[in-house]
């Protein structure tokens, strides 16, 4: 029997990048300590914040909600924002799981949909993009639309911080994708915290240092209700999948690769030119880095 490195109990988790063996109790405290350390290290919260958590119903956002509530609900106000992209048999089911948990916990939440705010749900976008490949993948519409609605919704809920469930794997996939695309502008927008401004809520990623596998293990160990039955029916188009599988293979062969990529990005970030301040989009009035925001440009391409 392999023992836990912290006590005499049987090890249930082997974290190769440590390397470290942990029993269930010590894995739980290790995971929770790292979560709190992430918030401290990146100075994500001040006193009396209104934290609006973007909740999809998946493992990441439900673990985020669980931890925010467990450790920060006494000093901070926690609310939730659910975005319905209009993906039948997927997001509707996930949002049901999320809404049930939020109702049980008595957390204030709001649901906003692509259909109500943008006039189009993702199934309609799919029909348009499917025919015209040069428009880009379905996901290249979904991402900017969701980011816009998360910001708009968080503003309406008077958020001082918008917390999302992005984990370590998501972040290093984005870093590597931007590196492969030679896209410094997008890379400059990554990181654990991005400060907002007029019309832009500051965003935080409290699971920034938490590997995806460990989030799944933590959710199962703590019986955190989440939607895990299936993937988004459009996800086969996502370029991200290729990067996920490449980076996971590297992590398997060379444990610690994920954290190394993140450290490299953090060392590089001070040298990446900062984005100029944004403005209000001339079409929708939301935050934009150009005269017309990217979601409005994308919407006009699929009318
Ligand atoms: S996989 Fe693509 S289409 Fe599906 S929810 Fe994610 S970004 Fe949207
Ligand atoms: Zn132990
Ligand atoms: Zn706009």
CSV table of C-alpha atoms and ligand atoms in Angstrom, one decimal:
chain,number,residue,atom,x,y,z
A,1,UNK,CA,0.0,0.0,0.0
A,2,UNK,CA,1.3,3.4,-0.9
A,3,UNK,CA,1.0,5.8,2.0
A,4,UNK,CA,-0.1,9.4,2.1
A,5,UNK,CA,3.0,11.7,2.4
A,6,UNK,CA,1.3,13.6,5.2
A,7,UNK,CA,-0.1,10.8,7.4
A,8,UNK,CA,-0.2,7.0,7.7
A,9,UNK,CA,-3.4,6.5,5.7
A,10,UNK,CA,-3.6,5.0,2.2
A,11,UNK,CA,-2.8,7.3,-0.6
A,12,UNK,CA,-5.7,7.9,-3.0
A,13,UNK,CA,-4.1,10.6,-5.2
A,14,UNK,CA,-0.7,10.7,-6.8
A,15,UNK,CA,0.2,14.1,-8.1
A,16,UNK,CA,3.1,13.4,-10.4
A,17,UNK,CA,4.2,17.0,-10.7
A,18,UNK,CA,5.0,17.1,-6.9
A,19,UNK,CA,5.6,14.2,-6.8
A,20,UNK,CA,3.2,13.7,-3.8
A,21,UNK,CA,0.9,11.0,-2.5
A,22,UNK,CA,-2.2,12.2,-0.6
A,23,UNK,CA,-5.1,10.5,1.2
A,24,UNK,CA,-8.6,11.9,0.7
A,25,UNK,CA,-8.4,14.3,3.7
A,26,UNK,CA,-5.0,15.7,2.8
A,27,UNK,CA,-6.0,16.0,-0.9
A,28,UNK,CA,-9.0,18.0,0.1
A,29,UNK,CA,-7.0,20.4,2.4
A,30,UNK,CA,-4.3,20.7,-0.3
A,31,UNK,CA,-6.8,21.6,-2.9
A,32,UNK,CA,-8.6,24.1,-0.7
A,33,UNK,CA,-5.4,25.7,0.6
A,34,UNK,CA,-4.2,26.2,-3.0
A,35,UNK,CA,-7.5,27.9,-3.9
A,36,UNK,CA,-7.2,30.4,-1.0
A,37,UNK,CA,-3.5,30.9,-1.8
A,38,UNK,CA,-4.4,31.8,-5.4
A,39,UNK,CA,-6.9,34.5,-4.3
A,40,UNK,CA,-4.2,35.9,-1.9
A,41,UNK,CA,-1.3,35.7,-4.3
A,42,UNK,CA,-3.0,37.6,-7.1
A,43,UNK,CA,-4.8,39.9,-4.7
A,44,UNK,CA,-8.2,39.0,-6.2
A,45,UNK,CA,-10.4,40.4,-3.5
A,46,UNK,CA,-10.6,43.5,-1.4
A,47,UNK,CA,-13.1,44.0,1.4
A,48,UNK,CA,-16.9,44.1,0.7
A,49,UNK,CA,-16.8,42.9,-2.8
A,50,UNK,CA,-19.8,41.9,-4.8
A,51,UNK,CA,-18.6,38.7,-6.5
A,52,UNK,CA,-20.6,37.6,-9.5
A,53,UNK,CA,-19.6,34.0,-10.4
A,54,UNK,CA,-20.2,33.0,-14.0
A,55,UNK,CA,-21.9,29.6,-13.6
A,56,UNK,CA,-22.4,27.1,-16.4
A,57,UNK,CA,-23.3,24.0,-14.4
A,58,UNK,CA,-20.1,22.2,-15.3
A,59,UNK,CA,-17.5,20.9,-12.8
A,60,UNK,CA,-15.3,24.0,-12.8
A,61,UNK,CA,-17.9,26.6,-12.1
A,62,UNK,CA,-19.7,24.4,-9.6
A,63,UNK,CA,-16.5,23.8,-7.7
A,64,UNK,CA,-15.8,27.5,-7.9
A,65,UNK,CA,-19.2,28.3,-6.4
A,66,UNK,CA,-18.7,25.7,-3.6
A,67,UNK,CA,-15.3,27.1,-2.6
A,68,UNK,CA,-16.3,30.8,-2.8
A,69,UNK,CA,-19.3,30.1,-0.7
A,70,UNK,CA,-17.4,27.9,1.8
A,71,UNK,CA,-14.6,30.4,2.4
A,72,UNK,CA,-15.7,33.9,1.4
A,73,UNK,CA,-19.5,34.2,1.9
A,74,UNK,CA,-19.2,35.7,5.3
A,75,UNK,CA,-17.1,38.7,4.3
A,76,UNK,CA,-18.2,39.1,0.6
A,77,UNK,CA,-21.5,39.1,-1.2
A,78,UNK,CA,-21.7,36.2,-3.7
A,79,UNK,CA,-24.1,36.2,-6.6
A,80,UNK,CA,-24.3,34.0,-9.8
A,81,UNK,CA,-24.8,34.7,-13.5
A,82,UNK,CA,-25.9,32.0,-15.9
A,83,UNK,CA,-25.6,32.4,-19.6
A,84,UNK,CA,-27.9,30.4,-21.9
A,85,UNK,CA,-26.2,30.1,-25.3
A,86,UNK,CA,-29.2,28.2,-26.7
A,87,UNK,CA,-27.6,24.7,-27.2
A,88,UNK,CA,-30.4,22.2,-26.7
A,89,UNK,CA,-29.8,19.0,-24.8
A,90,UNK,CA,-26.6,20.5,-23.4
A,91,UNK,CA,-26.7,24.0,-21.8
A,92,UNK,CA,-30.4,23.7,-20.9
A,93,UNK,CA,-29.6,20.6,-18.8
A,94,UNK,CA,-26.5,22.1,-17.3
A,95,UNK,CA,-28.3,25.3,-16.3
A,96,UNK,CA,-31.0,23.3,-14.6
A,97,UNK,CA,-28.4,21.6,-12.4
A,98,UNK,CA,-26.8,25.0,-11.6
A,99,UNK,CA,-30.2,26.7,-10.8
A,100,UNK,CA,-31.2,23.8,-8.5
A,101,UNK,CA,-28.0,24.2,-6.5
A,102,UNK,CA,-28.2,28.0,-6.4
A,103,UNK,CA,-31.9,27.8,-5.2
A,104,UNK,CA,-30.9,25.3,-2.5
A,105,UNK,CA,-28.0,27.5,-1.3
A,106,UNK,CA,-30.2,30.6,-1.4
A,107,UNK,CA,-27.7,32.5,-3.7
A,108,UNK,CA,-29.1,35.3,-5.8
A,109,UNK,CA,-28.8,34.6,-9.5
A,110,UNK,CA,-29.8,35.8,-12.9
A,111,UNK,CA,-30.1,33.9,-16.2
A,112,UNK,CA,-29.6,35.8,-19.5
A,113,UNK,CA,-29.8,34.2,-23.0
A,114,UNK,CA,-28.1,34.8,-26.3
A,115,UNK,CA,-31.6,34.8,-27.9
A,116,UNK,CA,-33.0,37.5,-25.7
A,117,UNK,CA,-29.8,39.7,-25.8
A,118,UNK,CA,-28.4,39.1,-29.2
A,119,UNK,CA,-31.4,37.8,-31.1
A,120,UNK,CA,-29.8,34.6,-32.0
A,121,UNK,CA,-29.1,31.3,-30.2
A,122,UNK,CA,-26.2,29.1,-31.0
A,123,UNK,CA,-28.2,26.6,-33.1
A,124,UNK,CA,-29.0,29.5,-35.5
A,125,UNK,CA,-25.4,30.6,-35.5
A,126,UNK,CA,-24.3,27.0,-36.3
A,127,UNK,CA,-26.6,26.9,-39.3
A,128,UNK,CA,-25.0,30.1,-40.7
A,129,UNK,CA,-21.4,29.2,-39.9
A,130,UNK,CA,-21.9,25.6,-41.2
A,131,UNK,CA,-22.5,26.9,-44.7
A,132,UNK,CA,-19.8,29.6,-44.8
A,133,UNK,CA,-16.7,28.0,-43.4
A,134,UNK,CA,-14.7,31.2,-43.9
A,135,UNK,CA,-16.8,32.8,-41.2
A,136,UNK,CA,-14.9,30.7,-38.6
A,137,UNK,CA,-16.0,28.0,-36.2
A,138,UNK,CA,-19.2,28.1,-34.1
A,139,UNK,CA,-17.0,28.5,-31.0
A,140,UNK,CA,-15.4,31.6,-32.4
A,141,UNK,CA,-18.8,33.2,-32.2
A,142,UNK,CA,-19.9,31.6,-28.9
A,143,UNK,CA,-16.8,32.8,-26.9
A,144,UNK,CA,-17.1,36.6,-27.6
A,145,UNK,CA,-20.9,36.5,-27.3
A,146,UNK,CA,-20.6,34.8,-23.9
A,147,UNK,CA,-17.8,37.2,-22.7
A,148,UNK,CA,-20.0,40.1,-23.6
A,149,UNK,CA,-23.1,38.8,-21.8
A,150,UNK,CA,-21.0,37.9,-18.8
A,151,UNK,CA,-19.7,41.5,-18.6
A,152,UNK,CA,-23.1,43.1,-19.3
A,153,UNK,CA,-24.9,40.8,-16.8
A,154,UNK,CA,-22.2,41.4,-14.1
A,155,UNK,CA,-22.5,45.2,-14.6
A,156,UNK,CA,-26.3,44.9,-14.2
A,157,UNK,CA,-25.8,42.9,-11.0
A,158,UNK,CA,-23.4,45.6,-9.6
A,159,UNK,CA,-20.5,43.3,-9.5
A,160,UNK,CA,-17.1,44.5,-8.3
A,161,UNK,CA,-15.5,41.2,-9.5
A,162,UNK,CA,-16.6,38.7,-12.1
A,163,UNK,CA,-15.3,35.3,-11.1
A,164,UNK,CA,-15.0,32.5,-13.7
A,165,UNK,CA,-14.2,28.8,-13.5
A,166,UNK,CA,-11.1,28.9,-15.8
A,167,UNK,CA,-8.6,26.4,-14.6
A,168,UNK,CA,-4.9,25.8,-15.1
A,169,UNK,CA,-5.5,23.6,-18.2
A,170,UNK,CA,-7.7,26.3,-19.8
A,171,UNK,CA,-5.2,29.0,-19.2
A,172,UNK,CA,-2.2,27.1,-20.6
A,173,UNK,CA,-4.2,26.0,-23.6
A,174,UNK,CA,-5.0,29.7,-24.3
A,175,UNK,CA,-1.3,30.7,-23.8
A,176,UNK,CA,-0.1,28.1,-26.2
A,177,UNK,CA,-2.8,28.8,-28.8
A,178,UNK,CA,-1.9,32.5,-28.7
A,179,UNK,CA,1.7,31.6,-29.0
A,180,UNK,CA,1.0,29.4,-32.1
A,181,UNK,CA,-1.1,32.1,-33.6
A,182,UNK,CA,1.5,34.8,-32.9
A,183,UNK,CA,-1.3,36.8,-31.1
A,184,UNK,CA,0.4,38.9,-28.4
A,185,UNK,CA,-2.7,41.1,-28.1
A,186,UNK,CA,-4.9,38.2,-27.0
A,187,UNK,CA,-2.1,36.9,-24.8
A,188,UNK,CA,-1.9,40.2,-23.0
A,189,UNK,CA,-5.5,39.7,-21.9
A,190,UNK,CA,-4.7,36.4,-20.1
A,191,UNK,CA,-3.8,36.0,-16.5
A,192,UNK,CA,-5.3,35.4,-13.1
A,193,UNK,CA,-6.8,38.9,-12.7
A,194,UNK,CA,-7.7,41.5,-15.3
A,195,UNK,CA,-8.6,44.9,-13.9
A,196,UNK,CA,-11.7,46.5,-15.3
A,197,UNK,CA,-12.7,50.1,-15.9
A,198,UNK,CA,-15.6,52.0,-17.2
A,199,UNK,CA,-18.2,49.5,-18.6
A,200,UNK,CA,-15.8,46.6,-17.8
A,201,UNK,CA,-16.0,44.5,-14.6
A,202,UNK,CA,-12.7,43.3,-13.2
A,203,UNK,CA,-12.3,39.5,-13.8
A,204,UNK,CA,-10.8,36.9,-11.6
A,205,UNK,CA,-9.9,33.3,-12.1
A,206,UNK,CA,-9.7,31.7,-8.6
A,207,UNK,CA,-9.0,28.2,-10.1
A,208,UNK,CA,-6.1,29.5,-12.2
A,209,UNK,CA,-3.6,27.2,-10.4
A,210,UNK,CA,-5.9,24.2,-10.1
A,211,UNK,CA,-5.4,21.4,-12.7
A,212,UNK,CA,-8.6,20.1,-14.4
A,213,UNK,CA,-8.1,16.5,-13.2
A,214,UNK,CA,-7.9,17.6,-9.6
A,215,UNK,CA,-11.1,19.7,-10.0
A,216,UNK,CA,-12.9,16.6,-11.2
A,217,UNK,CA,-11.5,14.6,-8.3
A,218,UNK,CA,-12.5,17.4,-5.8
A,219,UNK,CA,-16.0,17.6,-7.2
A,220,UNK,CA,-16.5,13.8,-6.9
A,221,UNK,CA,-14.9,13.6,-3.5
A,222,UNK,CA,-17.1,16.3,-2.1
A,223,UNK,CA,-20.2,15.2,-4.0
A,224,UNK,CA,-20.6,18.6,-5.7
A,225,UNK,CA,-23.5,18.4,-8.0
A,226,UNK,CA,-22.5,19.3,-11.6
A,227,UNK,CA,-23.5,18.5,-15.2
A,228,UNK,CA,-21.0,16.0,-16.7
A,229,UNK,CA,-23.1,13.8,-19.0
A,230,UNK,CA,-22.0,15.1,-22.3
A,231,UNK,CA,-19.9,17.7,-24.2
A,232,UNK,CA,-21.2,20.6,-26.2
A,233,UNK,CA,-22.4,19.2,-29.6
A,234,UNK,CA,-20.4,21.8,-31.3
A,235,UNK,CA,-17.1,21.2,-29.4
A,236,UNK,CA,-15.7,19.0,-32.1
A,237,UNK,CA,-14.9,22.2,-34.0
A,238,UNK,CA,-12.9,23.6,-31.2
A,239,UNK,CA,-9.2,24.0,-32.0
A,240,UNK,CA,-8.7,24.0,-28.2
A,241,UNK,CA,-9.2,20.2,-28.2
A,242,UNK,CA,-6.0,19.6,-30.2
A,243,UNK,CA,-4.0,21.8,-27.8
A,244,UNK,CA,-5.6,20.0,-24.8
A,245,UNK,CA,-4.6,16.6,-26.0
A,246,UNK,CA,-1.0,17.8,-27.0
A,247,UNK,CA,-0.5,19.5,-23.6
A,248,UNK,CA,-1.9,16.5,-21.7
A,249,UNK,CA,0.5,14.2,-23.5
A,250,UNK,CA,3.4,16.5,-22.6
A,251,UNK,CA,2.3,16.6,-18.9
A,252,UNK,CA,2.1,12.8,-18.8
A,253,UNK,CA,5.7,12.4,-20.3
A,254,UNK,CA,7.1,15.4,-18.4
A,255,UNK,CA,5.2,16.1,-15.2
A,256,UNK,CA,5.1,19.7,-14.3
A,257,UNK,CA,4.9,21.0,-17.9
A,258,UNK,CA,1.6,22.7,-17.2
A,259,UNK,CA,2.9,24.7,-14.3
A,260,UNK,CA,6.1,25.5,-16.3
A,261,UNK,CA,4.1,27.0,-19.2
A,262,UNK,CA,2.1,29.1,-16.7
A,263,UNK,CA,5.3,30.3,-15.0
A,264,UNK,CA,6.9,31.1,-18.4
A,265,UNK,CA,3.8,33.2,-19.3
A,266,UNK,CA,4.0,35.0,-15.9
A,267,UNK,CA,7.6,35.9,-16.5
A,268,UNK,CA,6.8,37.1,-20.0
A,269,UNK,CA,3.7,39.1,-19.2
A,270,UNK,CA,5.4,42.3,-17.9
A,271,UNK,CA,7.1,42.6,-21.3
A,272,UNK,CA,3.9,42.3,-23.4
A,273,UNK,CA,2.6,45.7,-24.3
A,274,UNK,CA,-0.6,46.6,-22.4
A,275,UNK,CA,-3.9,47.1,-24.3
A,276,UNK,CA,-5.1,50.7,-24.7
A,277,UNK,CA,-8.1,51.6,-22.6
A,278,UNK,CA,-11.5,50.6,-24.0
A,279,UNK,CA,-14.5,52.6,-25.1
A,280,UNK,CA,-18.3,52.1,-25.5
A,281,UNK,CA,-19.2,50.2,-28.6
A,282,UNK,CA,-21.0,52.5,-31.0
A,283,UNK,CA,-23.6,49.8,-31.8
A,284,UNK,CA,-24.5,48.1,-28.4
A,285,UNK,CA,-22.9,50.5,-25.9
A,286,UNK,CA,-21.0,47.7,-24.2
A,287,UNK,CA,-17.2,47.7,-23.5
A,288,UNK,CA,-15.1,47.5,-26.6
A,289,UNK,CA,-11.4,47.9,-27.5
A,290,UNK,CA,-12.5,49.3,-30.9
A,291,UNK,CA,-15.3,51.6,-32.1
A,292,UNK,CA,-17.5,48.5,-32.7
A,293,UNK,CA,-17.1,45.5,-30.4
A,294,UNK,CA,-16.2,42.1,-31.8
A,295,UNK,CA,-19.6,40.5,-30.9
A,296,UNK,CA,-21.4,43.2,-32.9
A,297,UNK,CA,-19.0,42.7,-35.9
A,298,UNK,CA,-19.6,38.9,-35.6
A,299,UNK,CA,-23.4,39.4,-35.4
A,300,UNK,CA,-23.5,41.6,-38.5
A,301,UNK,CA,-21.6,38.8,-40.4
A,302,UNK,CA,-24.5,36.3,-39.8
A,303,UNK,CA,-27.6,38.3,-40.3
B,1,LIG,S1,-17.7,24.2,-27.3
B,1,LIG,FE1,-17.9,26.1,-28.6
B,1,LIG,S2,-20.1,26.3,-29.1
B,1,LIG,FE2,-19.9,24.8,-27.4
B,1,LIG,S3,-20.2,26.1,-25.5
B,1,LIG,FE3,-18.0,25.9,-25.9
B,1,LIG,S4,-17.5,27.8,-27.1
B,1,LIG,FE4,-19.8,27.5,-27.2
B,2,LIG,ZN1,-3.1,11.9,4.7
B,3,LIG,ZN1,-21.2,46.1,-29.6
